[in-house]
PDB file of C-alpha atoms in Angstrom:
ATOM      1  CA  MET V   5      40.478 -58.908 -53.467  1.00 77.00           C
ATOM      2  CA  ILE V   6      36.656 -59.101 -53.351  1.00 90.00           C
ATOM      3  CA  LEU V   7      34.349 -56.803 -55.435  1.00 93.00           C
ATOM      4  CA  THR V   8      33.440 -54.498 -52.593  1.00 95.00           C
ATOM      5  CA  GLU V   9      37.073 -53.892 -51.648  1.00 94.00           C
ATOM      6  CA  LEU V  10      37.992 -53.126 -55.367  1.00 94.00           C
ATOM      7  CA  LEU V  11      34.974 -50.673 -55.535  1.00 95.00           C
ATOM      8  CA  ALA V  12      35.672 -49.178 -52.216  1.00 96.00           C
ATOM      9  CA  SER V  13      39.178 -48.225 -53.401  1.00 95.00           C
ATOM     10  CA  PHE V  14      37.844 -46.853 -56.619  1.00 95.00           C
ATOM     11  CA  ALA V  15      35.526 -44.654 -54.943  1.00 96.00           C
ATOM     12  CA  LEU V  16      38.161 -43.527 -52.497  1.00 96.00           C
ATOM     13  CA  THR V  17      40.739 -42.779 -55.070  1.00 95.00           C
ATOM     14  CA  ALA V  18      38.479 -41.792 -58.214  1.00 95.00           C
ATOM     15  CA  ARG V  19      41.134 -44.241 -60.049  1.00 93.00           C
ATOM     16  CA  LEU V  20      40.744 -47.893 -61.445  1.00 92.00           C
ATOM     17  CA  GLY V  21      44.201 -48.699 -62.857  1.00 90.00           C
ATOM     18  CA  PRO V  22      44.807 -46.058 -65.471  1.00 92.00           C
ATOM     19  CA  VAL V  23      41.058 -45.081 -65.810  1.00 94.00           C
ATOM     20  CA  HIS V  24      39.903 -41.913 -64.281  1.00 94.00           C
ATOM     21  CA  VAL V  25      37.713 -39.009 -65.367  1.00 95.00           C
ATOM     22  CA  ASP V  26      40.346 -36.711 -67.519  1.00 93.00           C
ATOM     23  CA  ALA V  27      42.392 -39.568 -68.560  1.00 95.00           C
ATOM     24  CA  SER V  28      44.012 -39.585 -71.851  1.00 94.00           C
ATOM     25  CA  TRP V  29      42.436 -42.316 -74.169  1.00 95.00           C
ATOM     26  CA  ALA V  30      45.674 -43.225 -75.496  1.00 95.00           C
ATOM     27  CA  ASP V  31      46.866 -44.465 -71.869  1.00 96.00           C
ATOM     28  CA  VAL V  32      43.984 -46.386 -71.380  1.00 95.00           C
ATOM     29  CA  THR V  33      44.083 -48.204 -74.673  1.00 95.00           C
ATOM     30  CA  ALA V  34      47.796 -48.569 -74.175  1.00 95.00           C
ATOM     31  CA  ALA V  35      47.066 -50.430 -70.663  1.00 93.00           C
ATOM     32  CA  PHE V  36      44.082 -52.094 -71.566  1.00 92.00           C
ATOM     33  CA  GLY V  37      44.255 -52.817 -75.609  1.00 90.00           C
ATOM     34  CA  GLU V  38      41.092 -52.147 -77.814  1.00 90.00           C
ATOM     35  CA  PRO V  39      37.974 -52.086 -76.273  1.00 93.00           C
ATOM     36  CA  ARG V  40      34.505 -53.151 -77.336  1.00 91.00           C
ATOM     37  CA  GLU V  41      31.943 -50.377 -78.239  1.00 90.00           C
ATOM     38  CA  VAL V  42      28.934 -50.351 -75.941  1.00 91.00           C
ATOM     39  CA  LEU V  43      26.988 -48.260 -78.430  1.00 82.00           C
ATOM     40  CA  PRO V  44      28.690 -48.704 -81.842  1.00 82.00           C
ATOM     41  CA  THR V  45      29.042 -45.173 -83.598  1.00 81.00           C
ATOM     42  CA  ARG V  46      31.256 -43.476 -85.779  1.00 82.00           C
ATOM     43  CA  HIS V  47      30.511 -40.145 -83.950  1.00 87.00           C
ATOM     44  CA  TRP V  48      32.395 -38.981 -80.767  1.00 87.00           C
ATOM     45  CA  PRO V  49      31.702 -38.895 -77.848  1.00 90.00           C
ATOM     46  CA  ARG V  50      31.871 -42.784 -77.732  1.00 92.00           C
ATOM     47  CA  LEU V  51      30.945 -45.392 -75.089  1.00 94.00           C
ATOM     48  CA  PHE V  52      33.614 -48.179 -74.664  1.00 96.00           C
ATOM     49  CA  GLY V  53      33.795 -51.195 -72.530  1.00 95.00           C
ATOM     50  CA  TYR V  54      36.089 -53.723 -70.916  1.00 94.00           C
ATOM     51  CA  GLY V  55      34.272 -56.635 -69.224  1.00 92.00           C
ATOM     52  CA  ASP V  56      31.793 -54.752 -67.020  1.00 95.00           C
ATOM     53  CA  LEU V  57      33.962 -51.494 -66.632  1.00 95.00           C
ATOM     54  CA  GLU V  58      32.395 -48.768 -69.288  1.00 96.00           C
ATOM     55  CA  VAL V  59      34.272 -45.561 -70.345  1.00 96.00           C
ATOM     56  CA  PHE V  60      32.753 -42.690 -71.989  1.00 94.00           C
ATOM     57  CA  VAL V  61      35.258 -40.913 -74.016  1.00 94.00           C
ATOM     58  CA  CYS V  62      34.932 -37.315 -75.531  1.00 92.00           C
ATOM     59  CA  ARG V  63      35.939 -36.342 -79.006  1.00 89.00           C
ATOM     60  CA  CYS V  64      39.006 -34.810 -77.497  1.00 91.00           C
ATOM     61  CA  ARG V  65      39.765 -38.242 -76.338  1.00 92.00           C
ATOM     62  CA  ARG V  66      39.638 -37.576 -72.520  1.00 93.00           C
ATOM     63  CA  VAL V  67      37.713 -39.752 -70.207  1.00 95.00           C
ATOM     64  CA  ARG V  68      34.473 -38.143 -69.584  1.00 94.00           C
ATOM     65  CA  MET V  69      32.818 -40.635 -67.175  1.00 94.00           C
ATOM     66  CA  VAL V  70      33.501 -44.014 -65.846  1.00 96.00           C
ATOM     67  CA  GLN V  71      30.993 -46.930 -64.587  1.00 96.00           C
ATOM     68  CA  VAL V  72      31.251 -50.571 -63.452  1.00 96.00           C
ATOM     69  CA  GLN V  73      28.098 -52.425 -63.825  1.00 96.00           C
ATOM     70  CA  THR V  74      27.620 -54.986 -61.098  1.00 96.00           C
ATOM     71  CA  TRP V  75      23.973 -56.025 -61.838  1.00 95.00           C
ATOM     72  CA  THR V  76      25.113 -59.182 -63.518  1.00 93.00           C
ATOM     73  CA  GLU V  77      25.782 -62.518 -61.864  1.00 94.00           C
ATOM     74  CA  THR V  78      29.381 -62.115 -62.585  1.00 94.00           C
ATOM     75  CA  VAL V  79      31.449 -58.669 -62.717  1.00 95.00           C
ATOM     76  CA  GLU V  80      34.739 -58.713 -64.776  1.00 93.00           C
ATOM     77  CA  VAL V  81      37.249 -55.409 -64.326  1.00 91.00           C
ATOM     78  CA  PRO V  82      40.304 -55.323 -66.522  1.00 87.00           C
ATOM     79  CA  THR V  83      43.660 -55.948 -64.463  1.00 73.00           C
ATOM     80  CA  TYR V  84      42.033 -57.931 -61.909  1.00 71.00           C
ATOM     81  CA  ALA V  85      42.293 -61.689 -62.161  1.00 65.00           C
ATOM     82  CA  GLY V  86      39.182 -63.582 -62.878  1.00 72.00           C
ATOM     83  CA  VAL V  87      35.452 -62.490 -62.304  1.00 89.00           C
ATOM     84  CA  PHE V  88      33.631 -61.511 -59.069  1.00 93.00           C
ATOM     85  CA  PRO V  89      30.260 -62.573 -57.871  1.00 93.00           C
ATOM     86  CA  GLY V  90      27.754 -59.749 -58.985  1.00 92.00           C
ATOM     87  CA  GLU V  91      25.282 -57.790 -57.296  1.00 93.00           C
ATOM     88  CA  PRO V  92      26.922 -57.255 -53.580  1.00 96.00           C
ATOM     89  CA  THR V  93      24.534 -56.089 -50.929  1.00 96.00           C
ATOM     90  CA  GLU V  94      24.125 -52.688 -49.799  1.00 95.00           C
ATOM     91  CA  ALA V  95      25.377 -53.883 -46.248  1.00 96.00           C
ATOM     92  CA  ASP V  96      28.460 -55.392 -47.775  1.00 96.00           C
ATOM     93  CA  VAL V  97      29.250 -52.141 -49.820  1.00 97.00           C
ATOM     94  CA  VAL V  98      28.654 -49.955 -46.956  1.00 97.00           C
ATOM     95  CA  ALA V  99      31.090 -52.201 -44.726  1.00 97.00           C
ATOM     96  CA  ALA V 100      33.726 -51.901 -47.312  1.00 97.00           C
ATOM     97  CA  LEU V 101      33.554 -48.072 -47.588  1.00 98.00           C
ATOM     98  CA  ASP V 102      33.768 -47.956 -43.841  1.00 97.00           C
ATOM     99  CA  ARG V 103      36.897 -50.337 -43.632  1.00 97.00           C
ATOM    100  CA  ALA V 104      38.474 -48.251 -46.325  1.00 96.00           C
ATOM    101  CA  GLY V 105      37.860 -45.056 -44.492  1.00 96.00           C
ATOM    102  CA  CYS V 106      35.756 -43.644 -47.273  1.00 96.00           C
ATOM    103  CA  ASP V 107      33.293 -41.373 -46.091  1.00 96.00           C
ATOM    104  CA  TRP V 108      29.625 -41.529 -47.768  1.00 96.00           C
ATOM    105  CA  GLU V 109      26.204 -40.299 -47.640  1.00 95.00           C
ATOM    106  CA  VAL V 110      22.824 -40.938 -48.840  1.00 91.00           C
ATOM    107  CA  HIS V 111      21.912 -39.045 -52.298  1.00 86.00           C
ATOM    108  CA  SER V 112      18.599 -37.835 -51.564  1.00 80.00           C
ATOM    109  CA  GLY V 113      18.018 -36.817 -55.163  1.00 77.00           C
ATOM    110  CA  LEU V 114      18.711 -39.976 -56.649  1.00 73.00           C
ATOM    111  CA  THR V 115      17.054 -42.034 -54.091  1.00 74.00           C
ATOM    112  CA  PHE V 116      13.129 -42.851 -54.713  1.00 72.00           C
ATOM    113  CA  ARG V 117      10.888 -45.930 -55.201  1.00 78.00           C
ATOM    114  CA  ASN V 118      13.207 -49.000 -55.819  1.00 86.00           C
ATOM    115  CA  GLN V 119      16.606 -47.059 -56.284  1.00 87.00           C
ATOM    116  CA  ARG V 120      18.811 -45.798 -53.507  1.00 91.00           C
ATOM    117  CA  THR V 121      22.141 -44.029 -54.355  1.00 93.00           C
ATOM    118  CA  LEU V 122      24.985 -43.381 -52.074  1.00 96.00           C
ATOM    119  CA  ASN V 123      27.642 -40.573 -52.923  1.00 95.00           C
ATOM    120  CA  VAL V 124      31.297 -40.368 -51.873  1.00 97.00           C
ATOM    121  CA  PRO V 125      31.545 -36.455 -51.414  1.00 96.00           C
ATOM    122  CA  ALA V 126      35.286 -36.462 -51.832  1.00 95.00           C
ATOM    123  CA  THR V 127      35.199 -38.046 -55.280  1.00 95.00           C
ATOM    124  CA  SER V 128      31.721 -37.680 -56.521  1.00 95.00           C
ATOM    125  CA  ALA V 129      31.499 -41.488 -56.783  1.00 96.00           C
ATOM    126  CA  GLN V 130      28.187 -42.926 -57.210  1.00 96.00           C
ATOM    127  CA  PHE V 131      26.624 -46.330 -55.931  1.00 97.00           C
ATOM    128  CA  VAL V 132      23.315 -46.978 -57.312  1.00 96.00           C
ATOM    129  CA  PHE V 133      21.082 -49.785 -55.704  1.00 95.00           C
ATOM    130  CA  THR V 134      18.073 -51.829 -56.510  1.00 92.00           C
ATOM    131  CA  VAL V 135      15.875 -51.904 -53.553  1.00 90.00           C
ATOM    132  CA  PRO V 136      13.509 -54.576 -54.085  1.00 88.00           C
ATOM    133  CA  SER V 137       9.806 -54.867 -52.248  1.00 83.00           C
ATOM    134  CA  ALA V 138      11.448 -57.632 -50.105  1.00 86.00           C
ATOM    135  CA  GLY V 139      14.984 -58.766 -49.493  1.00 85.00           C
ATOM    136  CA  GLU V 140      18.326 -56.923 -49.508  1.00 92.00           C
ATOM    137  CA  ALA V 141      19.152 -53.782 -51.637  1.00 93.00           C
ATOM    138  CA  ARG V 142      21.626 -54.844 -54.177  1.00 95.00           C
ATOM    139  CA  LEU V 143      24.635 -52.713 -56.181  1.00 96.00           C
ATOM    140  CA  HIS V 144      23.444 -52.299 -59.697  1.00 96.00           C
ATOM    141  CA  SER V 145      26.458 -49.835 -60.557  1.00 96.00           C
ATOM    142  CA  VAL V 146      29.069 -47.554 -59.384  1.00 97.00           C
ATOM    143  CA  GLY V 147      30.556 -44.507 -61.348  1.00 95.00           C
ATOM    144  CA  LEU V 148      32.305 -41.601 -61.427  1.00 93.00           C
ATOM    145  CA  PRO V 149      30.403 -38.587 -63.269  1.00 89.00           C
ATOM    146  CA  ASP V 150      31.600 -36.027 -65.725  1.00 86.00           C
ATOM    147  CA  ASN V 151      33.464 -33.116 -63.895  1.00 79.00           C
ATOM    148  CA  GLY V 152      32.058 -30.487 -66.003  1.00 79.00           C
ATOM    149  CA  HIS V 153      34.247 -30.884 -69.153  1.00 75.00           C
ATOM    150  CA  ARG V 154      34.302 -28.421 -71.930  1.00 79.00           C
ATOM    151  CA  CYS V 155      35.732 -30.094 -74.833  1.00 80.00           C
ATOM    152  CA  PRO V 156      38.832 -27.825 -76.226  1.00 76.00           C
ATOM    153  CA  THR V 157      37.619 -29.208 -79.865  1.00 67.00           C
ATOM    154  CA  ALA V 158      34.210 -27.873 -79.532  1.00 54.00           C
ATOM    155  CA  THR V 159      33.269 -24.874 -82.080  1.00 45.00           C
TER     156      THR V 159
END
């Protein structure tokens, strides 16, 4: 599997293995082990990482947002062997989305100057590209946003 196929599947299903918005944090750590803290803190919510997969977790221990960083030279995603070359082109991402039968559209509100964002309406997945003054647009990240979660532990 290549990175663009993996990300197209992620956008189509809104899942990356056990990781999805509203997933139990206990289920994620049972599958992947202990994560690294991206922004170390003792307070919740918290941002954790497994390779280039980042997971934002609420104080109720539910996954709120999921992001895969792709702007680096190589991209590591848990449960998938090895690493992938990073920064795929927009043309390669669009081709993978089309092959997967994943409808997408340009997100005009998040497209400006040197950034273009594609949205997958069915899952709200967002592909964010950097657009250089010369050359091809490159994928910076892909993520699933929060779905409006209201934490039951809020007072």
